[in-house]
PDB file of C-alpha atoms in Angstrom:
ATOM      1  CA  UNK A 134      56.189  -6.567 -46.750  1.00 45.00           C
ATOM      2  CA  UNK A 135      55.197  -7.491 -50.288  1.00 44.00           C
ATOM      3  CA  UNK A 136      51.662  -8.682 -50.966  1.00 45.00           C
ATOM      4  CA  UNK A 137      50.801 -11.046 -53.765  1.00 43.00           C
ATOM      5  CA  UNK A 138      48.191  -9.737 -56.156  1.00 46.00           C
ATOM      6  CA  UNK A 139      45.629 -11.966 -57.800  1.00 43.00           C
ATOM      7  CA  UNK A 140      44.684 -11.015 -61.309  1.00 49.00           C
ATOM      8  CA  UNK A 141      40.965 -10.451 -62.006  1.00 49.00           C
ATOM      9  CA  UNK A 142      41.011 -13.184 -64.613  1.00 49.00           C
ATOM     10  CA  UNK A 143      42.374 -15.675 -62.079  1.00 50.00           C
ATOM     11  CA  UNK A 144      39.717 -14.643 -59.578  1.00 48.00           C
ATOM     12  CA  UNK A 145      36.986 -15.204 -62.152  1.00 49.00           C
ATOM     13  CA  UNK A 146      38.435 -18.587 -63.059  1.00 52.00           C
ATOM     14  CA  UNK A 147      38.395 -19.591 -59.404  1.00 52.00           C
ATOM     15  CA  UNK A 148      34.693 -18.772 -58.977  1.00 49.00           C
ATOM     16  CA  UNK A 149      33.356 -22.128 -60.279  1.00 51.00           C
ATOM     17  CA  UNK A 150      35.615 -23.956 -57.833  1.00 46.00           C
ATOM     18  CA  UNK A 151      34.392 -21.767 -54.979  1.00 47.00           C
ATOM     19  CA  UNK A 152      30.761 -22.361 -55.955  1.00 48.00           C
ATOM     20  CA  UNK A 153      31.206 -26.133 -56.020  1.00 45.00           C
ATOM     21  CA  UNK A 154      33.137 -26.044 -52.746  1.00 42.00           C
ATOM     22  CA  UNK A 155      30.473 -23.917 -51.035  1.00 47.00           C
ATOM     23  CA  UNK A 156      27.763 -26.320 -52.190  1.00 44.00           C
ATOM     24  CA  UNK A 157      29.767 -29.243 -50.885  1.00 41.00           C
ATOM     25  CA  UNK A 158      30.255 -27.548 -47.513  1.00 39.00           C
ATOM     26  CA  UNK A 159      26.589 -26.673 -47.307  1.00 38.00           C
ATOM     27  CA  UNK A 160      25.591 -30.286 -47.923  1.00 38.00           C
ATOM     28  CA  UNK A 161      28.119 -31.698 -45.476  1.00 39.00           C
ATOM     29  CA  UNK A 162      27.599 -29.203 -42.677  1.00 37.00           C
ATOM     30  CA  UNK A 163      24.023 -28.081 -43.237  1.00 45.00           C
ATOM     31  CA  UNK A 164      22.301 -26.861 -40.061  1.00 66.00           C
ATOM     32  CA  UNK A 165      18.773 -27.381 -38.872  1.00 84.00           C
ATOM     33  CA  UNK A 166      16.106 -25.279 -40.614  1.00 87.00           C
ATOM     34  CA  UNK A 167      12.577 -24.848 -39.326  1.00 90.00           C
ATOM     35  CA  UNK A 168      10.206 -25.424 -42.232  1.00 89.00           C
ATOM     36  CA  UNK A 169       6.429 -25.293 -41.886  1.00 90.00           C
ATOM     37  CA  UNK A 170       4.435 -28.421 -42.608  1.00 92.00           C
ATOM     38  CA  UNK A 171       2.254 -28.811 -45.682  1.00 90.00           C
ATOM     39  CA  UNK A 172      -1.441 -28.394 -44.965  1.00 93.00           C
ATOM     40  CA  UNK A 173      -3.263 -30.248 -47.759  1.00 92.00           C
ATOM     41  CA  UNK A 174      -3.568 -34.041 -47.913  1.00 94.00           C
ATOM     42  CA  UNK A 175      -5.208 -36.272 -50.513  1.00 94.00           C
ATOM     43  CA  UNK A 176      -7.725 -38.872 -49.406  1.00 95.00           C
ATOM     44  CA  UNK A 177      -6.458 -42.431 -49.715  1.00 94.00           C
ATOM     45  CA  UNK A 178      -2.801 -41.369 -49.823  1.00 95.00           C
ATOM     46  CA  UNK A 179      -0.143 -40.755 -47.181  1.00 95.00           C
ATOM     47  CA  UNK A 180       0.751 -37.441 -45.617  1.00 96.00           C
ATOM     48  CA  UNK A 181       3.698 -36.200 -43.578  1.00 97.00           C
ATOM     49  CA  UNK A 182       2.858 -33.988 -40.618  1.00 97.00           C
ATOM     50  CA  UNK A 183       5.899 -31.784 -40.256  1.00 96.00           C
ATOM     51  CA  UNK A 184       7.217 -30.546 -36.928  1.00 96.00           C
ATOM     52  CA  UNK A 185      10.726 -29.082 -36.632  1.00 96.00           C
ATOM     53  CA  UNK A 186      12.219 -27.348 -33.615  1.00 94.00           C
ATOM     54  CA  UNK A 187      15.908 -26.497 -33.919  1.00 93.00           C
ATOM     55  CA  UNK A 188      18.239 -26.019 -30.987  1.00 90.00           C
ATOM     56  CA  UNK A 189      19.899 -22.627 -30.867  1.00 85.00           C
ATOM     57  CA  UNK A 190      23.221 -24.189 -29.905  1.00 85.00           C
ATOM     58  CA  UNK A 191      24.056 -27.463 -31.622  1.00 85.00           C
ATOM     59  CA  UNK A 192      26.932 -28.228 -29.257  1.00 88.00           C
ATOM     60  CA  UNK A 193      24.584 -28.468 -26.250  1.00 92.00           C
ATOM     61  CA  UNK A 194      23.379 -32.023 -25.707  1.00 94.00           C
ATOM     62  CA  UNK A 195      19.685 -32.556 -25.038  1.00 96.00           C
ATOM     63  CA  UNK A 196      16.920 -35.095 -24.752  1.00 96.00           C
ATOM     64  CA  UNK A 197      13.367 -34.605 -26.006  1.00 97.00           C
ATOM     65  CA  UNK A 198      10.006 -36.307 -26.305  1.00 97.00           C
ATOM     66  CA  UNK A 199       7.241 -35.533 -28.809  1.00 98.00           C
ATOM     67  CA  UNK A 200       3.461 -35.574 -28.406  1.00 98.00           C
ATOM     68  CA  UNK A 201       0.874 -35.132 -31.142  1.00 98.00           C
ATOM     69  CA  UNK A 202      -2.696 -34.010 -30.429  1.00 98.00           C
ATOM     70  CA  UNK A 203      -5.650 -33.781 -32.812  1.00 98.00           C
ATOM     71  CA  UNK A 204      -8.805 -31.664 -32.724  1.00 97.00           C
ATOM     72  CA  UNK A 205     -11.552 -32.323 -35.322  1.00 96.00           C
ATOM     73  CA  UNK A 206     -13.539 -29.371 -36.694  1.00 96.00           C
ATOM     74  CA  UNK A 207     -16.269 -28.243 -34.338  1.00 93.00           C
ATOM     75  CA  UNK A 208     -14.693 -29.697 -31.205  1.00 94.00           C
ATOM     76  CA  UNK A 209     -12.903 -27.797 -28.471  1.00 93.00           C
ATOM     77  CA  UNK A 210     -10.770 -30.497 -26.868  1.00 95.00           C
ATOM     78  CA  UNK A 211      -7.628 -32.011 -28.330  1.00 97.00           C
ATOM     79  CA  UNK A 212      -7.188 -35.763 -28.446  1.00 97.00           C
ATOM     80  CA  UNK A 213      -3.804 -37.220 -27.540  1.00 97.00           C
ATOM     81  CA  UNK A 214      -3.013 -39.433 -30.540  1.00 98.00           C
ATOM     82  CA  UNK A 215       0.738 -40.100 -30.488  1.00 98.00           C
ATOM     83  CA  UNK A 216       3.714 -40.096 -28.127  1.00 98.00           C
ATOM     84  CA  UNK A 217       7.378 -40.638 -28.982  1.00 98.00           C
ATOM     85  CA  UNK A 218      10.153 -41.192 -26.459  1.00 97.00           C
ATOM     86  CA  UNK A 219      13.207 -42.629 -28.164  1.00 96.00           C
ATOM     87  CA  UNK A 220      13.187 -45.399 -29.169  1.00 95.00           C
ATOM     88  CA  UNK A 221       9.503 -46.208 -28.457  1.00 96.00           C
ATOM     89  CA  UNK A 222       6.531 -44.818 -30.417  1.00 96.00           C
ATOM     90  CA  UNK A 223       2.960 -45.198 -29.098  1.00 97.00           C
ATOM     91  CA  UNK A 224      -0.300 -44.596 -30.968  1.00 97.00           C
ATOM     92  CA  UNK A 225      -2.808 -43.458 -28.338  1.00 96.00           C
ATOM     93  CA  UNK A 226      -6.094 -43.151 -30.278  1.00 95.00           C
ATOM     94  CA  UNK A 227      -8.074 -45.829 -32.099  1.00 95.00           C
ATOM     95  CA  UNK A 228      -8.878 -43.567 -35.058  1.00 94.00           C
ATOM     96  CA  UNK A 229      -5.187 -43.564 -35.941  1.00 96.00           C
ATOM     97  CA  UNK A 230      -4.446 -47.178 -35.077  1.00 93.00           C
ATOM     98  CA  UNK A 231      -1.758 -48.635 -37.378  1.00 94.00           C
ATOM     99  CA  UNK A 232      -1.750 -45.413 -39.430  1.00 96.00           C
ATOM    100  CA  UNK A 233       0.875 -43.307 -37.672  1.00 97.00           C
ATOM    101  CA  UNK A 234       4.607 -43.843 -38.190  1.00 97.00           C
ATOM    102  CA  UNK A 235       7.512 -41.925 -36.714  1.00 97.00           C
ATOM    103  CA  UNK A 236       9.500 -40.023 -39.383  1.00 96.00           C
ATOM    104  CA  UNK A 237      11.522 -37.781 -37.103  1.00 96.00           C
ATOM    105  CA  UNK A 238      14.967 -37.774 -35.528  1.00 95.00           C
ATOM    106  CA  UNK A 239      16.274 -41.256 -34.823  1.00 95.00           C
ATOM    107  CA  UNK A 240      17.901 -40.454 -31.480  1.00 95.00           C
ATOM    108  CA  UNK A 241      16.976 -38.927 -28.150  1.00 95.00           C
ATOM    109  CA  UNK A 242      18.132 -35.413 -29.164  1.00 94.00           C
ATOM    110  CA  UNK A 243      15.016 -34.780 -31.240  1.00 96.00           C
ATOM    111  CA  UNK A 244      14.776 -31.761 -33.511  1.00 95.00           C
ATOM    112  CA  UNK A 245      12.424 -33.224 -36.126  1.00 96.00           C
ATOM    113  CA  UNK A 246       9.173 -34.589 -34.713  1.00 96.00           C
ATOM    114  CA  UNK A 247       7.388 -35.498 -37.943  1.00 97.00           C
ATOM    115  CA  UNK A 248       4.844 -38.328 -38.171  1.00 97.00           C
ATOM    116  CA  UNK A 249       3.473 -39.968 -41.294  1.00 97.00           C
ATOM    117  CA  UNK A 250      -0.255 -40.659 -41.671  1.00 97.00           C
ATOM    118  CA  UNK A 251      -1.061 -43.638 -43.891  1.00 96.00           C
ATOM    119  CA  UNK A 252      -4.335 -43.929 -45.847  1.00 96.00           C
ATOM    120  CA  UNK A 253      -5.611 -40.425 -45.099  1.00 97.00           C
ATOM    121  CA  UNK A 254      -9.403 -40.070 -44.747  1.00 96.00           C
ATOM    122  CA  UNK A 255     -11.666 -37.031 -44.726  1.00 96.00           C
ATOM    123  CA  UNK A 256     -12.091 -37.561 -40.983  1.00 96.00           C
ATOM    124  CA  UNK A 257      -8.432 -36.621 -40.590  1.00 97.00           C
ATOM    125  CA  UNK A 258      -9.288 -33.001 -41.396  1.00 97.00           C
ATOM    126  CA  UNK A 259      -8.655 -30.746 -38.426  1.00 97.00           C
ATOM    127  CA  UNK A 260      -6.025 -29.154 -36.221  1.00 97.00           C
ATOM    128  CA  UNK A 261      -2.881 -31.038 -35.228  1.00 98.00           C
ATOM    129  CA  UNK A 262      -0.611 -29.851 -32.437  1.00 98.00           C
ATOM    130  CA  UNK A 263       2.962 -31.028 -32.080  1.00 98.00           C
ATOM    131  CA  UNK A 264       4.543 -30.542 -28.654  1.00 98.00           C
ATOM    132  CA  UNK A 265       8.262 -31.065 -28.123  1.00 97.00           C
ATOM    133  CA  UNK A 266       9.432 -31.355 -24.500  1.00 97.00           C
ATOM    134  CA  UNK A 267      13.178 -30.758 -24.530  1.00 97.00           C
ATOM    135  CA  UNK A 268      15.707 -30.869 -21.698  1.00 96.00           C
ATOM    136  CA  UNK A 269      18.977 -29.054 -22.359  1.00 96.00           C
ATOM    137  CA  UNK A 270      21.972 -30.391 -20.429  1.00 95.00           C
ATOM    138  CA  UNK A 271      23.860 -27.196 -19.643  1.00 93.00           C
ATOM    139  CA  UNK A 272      27.174 -27.143 -17.711  1.00 91.00           C
ATOM    140  CA  UNK A 273      25.655 -25.729 -14.495  1.00 93.00           C
ATOM    141  CA  UNK A 274      22.026 -26.850 -14.707  1.00 94.00           C
ATOM    142  CA  UNK A 275      19.387 -28.487 -16.893  1.00 95.00           C
ATOM    143  CA  UNK A 276      16.876 -26.323 -18.721  1.00 94.00           C
ATOM    144  CA  UNK A 277      13.411 -27.535 -19.785  1.00 96.00           C
ATOM    145  CA  UNK A 278      11.957 -26.088 -22.984  1.00 95.00           C
ATOM    146  CA  UNK A 279       8.515 -26.704 -24.472  1.00 97.00           C
ATOM    147  CA  UNK A 280       7.869 -25.946 -28.144  1.00 96.00           C
ATOM    148  CA  UNK A 281       4.490 -26.222 -29.871  1.00 97.00           C
ATOM    149  CA  UNK A 282       3.732 -26.323 -33.591  1.00 96.00           C
ATOM    150  CA  UNK A 283       0.198 -26.239 -35.051  1.00 97.00           C
ATOM    151  CA  UNK A 284      -0.832 -27.697 -38.415  1.00 97.00           C
ATOM    152  CA  UNK A 285      -4.255 -26.985 -39.940  1.00 97.00           C
ATOM    153  CA  UNK A 286      -4.853 -29.986 -42.186  1.00 96.00           C
ATOM    154  CA  UNK A 287      -7.459 -30.158 -44.925  1.00 95.00           C
ATOM    155  CA  UNK A 288      -8.194 -33.343 -46.887  1.00 95.00           C
ATOM    156  CA  UNK A 289      -9.194 -33.148 -50.562  1.00 94.00           C
ATOM    157  CA  UNK A 290     -10.238 -35.743 -53.105  1.00 91.00           C
ATOM    158  CA  UNK A 291      -7.572 -34.750 -55.666  1.00 87.00           C
ATOM    159  CA  UNK A 292      -4.285 -32.944 -55.312  1.00 79.00           C
ATOM    160  CA  UNK A 293      -4.288 -29.281 -56.257  1.00 74.00           C
ATOM    161  CA  UNK A 294      -0.948 -27.863 -57.203  1.00 66.00           C
ATOM    162  CA  UNK A 295      -0.542 -24.433 -55.702  1.00 65.00           C
ATOM    163  CA  UNK A 296       0.646 -21.589 -57.873  1.00 64.00           C
ATOM    164  CA  UNK A 297       3.610 -20.996 -55.580  1.00 69.00           C
ATOM    165  CA  UNK A 298       4.811 -24.583 -55.990  1.00 71.00           C
ATOM    166  CA  UNK A 299       4.534 -24.345 -59.780  1.00 75.00           C
ATOM    167  CA  UNK A 300       6.450 -21.062 -59.826  1.00 82.00           C
ATOM    168  CA  UNK A 301       9.069 -22.474 -57.453  1.00 81.00           C
ATOM    169  CA  UNK A 302       9.599 -25.506 -59.682  1.00 82.00           C
ATOM    170  CA  UNK A 303       9.915 -23.329 -62.790  1.00 89.00           C
ATOM    171  CA  UNK A 304      12.364 -21.001 -61.039  1.00 89.00           C
ATOM    172  CA  UNK A 305      14.407 -23.976 -59.878  1.00 89.00           C
ATOM    173  CA  UNK A 306      14.839 -25.268 -63.437  1.00 89.00           C
ATOM    174  CA  UNK A 307      15.565 -21.753 -64.736  1.00 92.00           C
ATOM    175  CA  UNK A 308      18.190 -21.289 -62.044  1.00 91.00           C
ATOM    176  CA  UNK A 309      19.810 -24.632 -62.893  1.00 93.00           C
ATOM    177  CA  UNK A 310      19.987 -23.706 -66.604  1.00 92.00           C
ATOM    178  CA  UNK A 311      21.361 -20.230 -65.840  1.00 93.00           C
ATOM    179  CA  UNK A 312      24.037 -21.639 -63.528  1.00 92.00           C
ATOM    180  CA  UNK A 313      25.072 -24.202 -66.133  1.00 92.00           C
ATOM    181  CA  UNK A 314      25.327 -21.521 -68.834  1.00 92.00           C
ATOM    182  CA  UNK A 315      27.268 -19.293 -66.451  1.00 93.00           C
ATOM    183  CA  UNK A 316      29.724 -22.090 -65.698  1.00 91.00           C
ATOM    184  CA  UNK A 317      30.150 -22.814 -69.421  1.00 93.00           C
ATOM    185  CA  UNK A 318      30.868 -19.128 -70.145  1.00 92.00           C
ATOM    186  CA  UNK A 319      33.348 -18.894 -67.271  1.00 92.00           C
ATOM    187  CA  UNK A 320      35.142 -22.083 -68.325  1.00 91.00           C
ATOM    188  CA  UNK A 321      35.332 -20.875 -71.953  1.00 91.00           C
ATOM    189  CA  UNK A 322      36.733 -17.525 -70.793  1.00 90.00           C
ATOM    190  CA  UNK A 323      39.287 -19.261 -68.601  1.00 91.00           C
ATOM    191  CA  UNK A 324      40.302 -21.563 -71.454  1.00 89.00           C
ATOM    192  CA  UNK A 325      40.842 -18.577 -73.795  1.00 89.00           C
ATOM    193  CA  UNK A 326      42.733 -16.713 -71.081  1.00 88.00           C
ATOM    194  CA  UNK A 327      44.986 -19.671 -70.344  1.00 91.00           C
ATOM    195  CA  UNK A 328      45.586 -20.265 -74.080  1.00 88.00           C
ATOM    196  CA  UNK A 329      46.519 -16.605 -74.591  1.00 88.00           C
ATOM    197  CA  UNK A 330      48.901 -16.694 -71.626  1.00 89.00           C
ATOM    198  CA  UNK A 331      50.462 -19.906 -72.975  1.00 87.00           C
ATOM    199  CA  UNK A 332      50.978 -18.348 -76.416  1.00 89.00           C
ATOM    200  CA  UNK A 333      52.476 -15.219 -74.861  1.00 88.00           C
ATOM    201  CA  UNK A 334      54.819 -17.348 -72.741  1.00 88.00           C
ATOM    202  CA  UNK A 335      55.937 -19.314 -75.817  1.00 88.00           C
ATOM    203  CA  UNK A 336      56.481 -16.055 -77.724  1.00 87.00           C
ATOM    204  CA  UNK A 337      58.641 -14.728 -74.876  1.00 88.00           C
ATOM    205  CA  UNK A 338      60.651 -17.955 -74.908  1.00 87.00           C
ATOM    206  CA  UNK A 339      61.167 -17.643 -78.675  1.00 85.00           C
ATOM    207  CA  UNK A 340      62.302 -14.018 -78.348  1.00 87.00           C
ATOM    208  CA  UNK A 341      64.654 -14.929 -75.526  1.00 87.00           C
ATOM    209  CA  UNK A 342      66.119 -17.804 -77.562  1.00 84.00           C
ATOM    210  CA  UNK A 343      66.521 -15.498 -80.566  1.00 83.00           C
ATOM    211  CA  UNK A 344      68.300 -12.910 -78.432  1.00 82.00           C
ATOM    212  CA  UNK A 345      70.643 -15.576 -77.086  1.00 81.00           C
ATOM    213  CA  UNK A 346      71.427 -16.704 -80.646  1.00 80.00           C
ATOM    214  CA  UNK A 347      72.139 -13.135 -81.710  1.00 79.00           C
ATOM    215  CA  UNK A 348      74.403 -12.639 -78.693  1.00 78.00           C
ATOM    216  CA  UNK A 349      76.202 -15.873 -79.489  1.00 77.00           C
ATOM    217  CA  UNK A 350      76.558 -14.784 -83.124  1.00 71.00           C
ATOM    218  CA  UNK A 351      78.050 -11.467 -82.021  1.00 68.00           C
ATOM    219  CA  UNK A 352      80.543 -13.315 -79.835  1.00 73.00           C
ATOM    220  CA  UNK A 353      81.476 -15.593 -82.720  1.00 71.00           C
ATOM    221  CA  UNK A 354      81.834 -12.643 -85.081  1.00 65.00           C
ATOM    222  CA  UNK A 355      84.130 -10.923 -82.569  1.00 65.00           C
ATOM    223  CA  UNK A 356      86.277 -14.042 -82.253  1.00 64.00           C
ATOM    224  CA  UNK A 357      86.511 -14.390 -86.023  1.00 65.00           C
ATOM    225  CA  UNK A 358      87.449 -10.743 -86.373  1.00 63.00           C
ATOM    226  CA  UNK A 359      90.124 -11.097 -83.720  1.00 66.00           C
ATOM    227  CA  UNK A 360      91.508 -14.195 -85.446  1.00 65.00           C
ATOM    228  CA  UNK A 361      91.564 -12.314 -88.745  1.00 65.00           C
ATOM    229  CA  UNK A 362      93.539  -9.506 -87.128  1.00 64.00           C
ATOM    230  CA  UNK A 363      96.006 -12.002 -85.689  1.00 67.00           C
ATOM    231  CA  UNK A 364      96.474 -13.681 -89.053  1.00 71.00           C
ATOM    232  CA  UNK A 365      96.872 -10.329 -90.727  1.00 67.00           C
ATOM    233  CA  UNK A 366      99.492  -9.288 -88.191  1.00 69.00           C
ATOM    234  CA  UNK A 367     101.340 -12.532 -88.699  1.00 68.00           C
ATOM    235  CA  UNK A 368     101.319 -12.045 -92.456  1.00 66.00           C
ATOM    236  CA  UNK A 369     102.612  -8.500 -92.055  1.00 68.00           C
ATOM    237  CA  UNK A 370     105.334  -9.706 -89.730  1.00 69.00           C
ATOM    238  CA  UNK A 371     106.307 -12.453 -92.196  1.00 68.00           C
ATOM    239  CA  UNK A 372     106.473  -9.973 -95.064  1.00 62.00           C
ATOM    240  CA  UNK A 373     108.629  -7.632 -92.994  1.00 63.00           C
ATOM    241  CA  UNK A 374     110.969 -10.449 -92.069  1.00 64.00           C
ATOM    242  CA  UNK A 375     111.244 -11.659 -95.655  1.00 64.00           C
ATOM    243  CA  UNK A 376     111.946  -8.092 -96.809  1.00 62.00           C
ATOM    244  CA  UNK A 377     114.706  -7.637 -94.259  1.00 62.00           C
ATOM    245  CA  UNK A 378     116.307 -10.950 -95.327  1.00 57.00           C
ATOM    246  CA  UNK A 379     116.344 -10.124 -99.058  1.00 57.00           C
ATOM    247  CA  UNK A 380     117.643  -6.591 -98.582  1.00 53.00           C
ATOM    248  CA  UNK A 381     121.513  -6.102 -99.499  1.00 53.00           C
TER     249      UNK A 381
END
């Protein structure tokens, strides 16, 4: 059974399409990713307390509730400050009254339990604990899972950009520039390759047309030669006949 072979040049030319397609698929079908929360807030501004707990099997339906607790520095007991049970959100401590907003999953199958603190103060410094109570609805039984995430929050007067964030931003821009240059080089190579193949195809067509003309010319020359022979034979026959008539 014959197998089609793909030329290396064609494979290289298909790479940009594959890259764009893979990015599109990643954006459309991106899975859950557990990312740690930031830990430094600026006084007077807002801050997002991150809490992500991904299900291991997305096809299993579930229901979850989220509780946030807070422990100031120097204390041993946590204070229950927030509870979310879709679609209701309850602020349970006066220190956070009107300052907590739900920024997590907008359905009962919660995987993101983030809350947003408005108008952060220095008193918000401390340990935050996010607890996700999840019930998995399995075919044979229901399974209860409890997941806890801890965030150590510090409040500063002015934002301090971490070295890692600066390096990450620089690397992001460098990567974007490199990818753009790479795509330009690949597209230029593909254009030259396609142009060369087009010129070669046109040259083959011209050679084939020239060969057909030469073959046609040979046929015509053969016909003319055959006609000349016929005419010559007729002339010879006429001369022979005229000679036989004039002979005594």
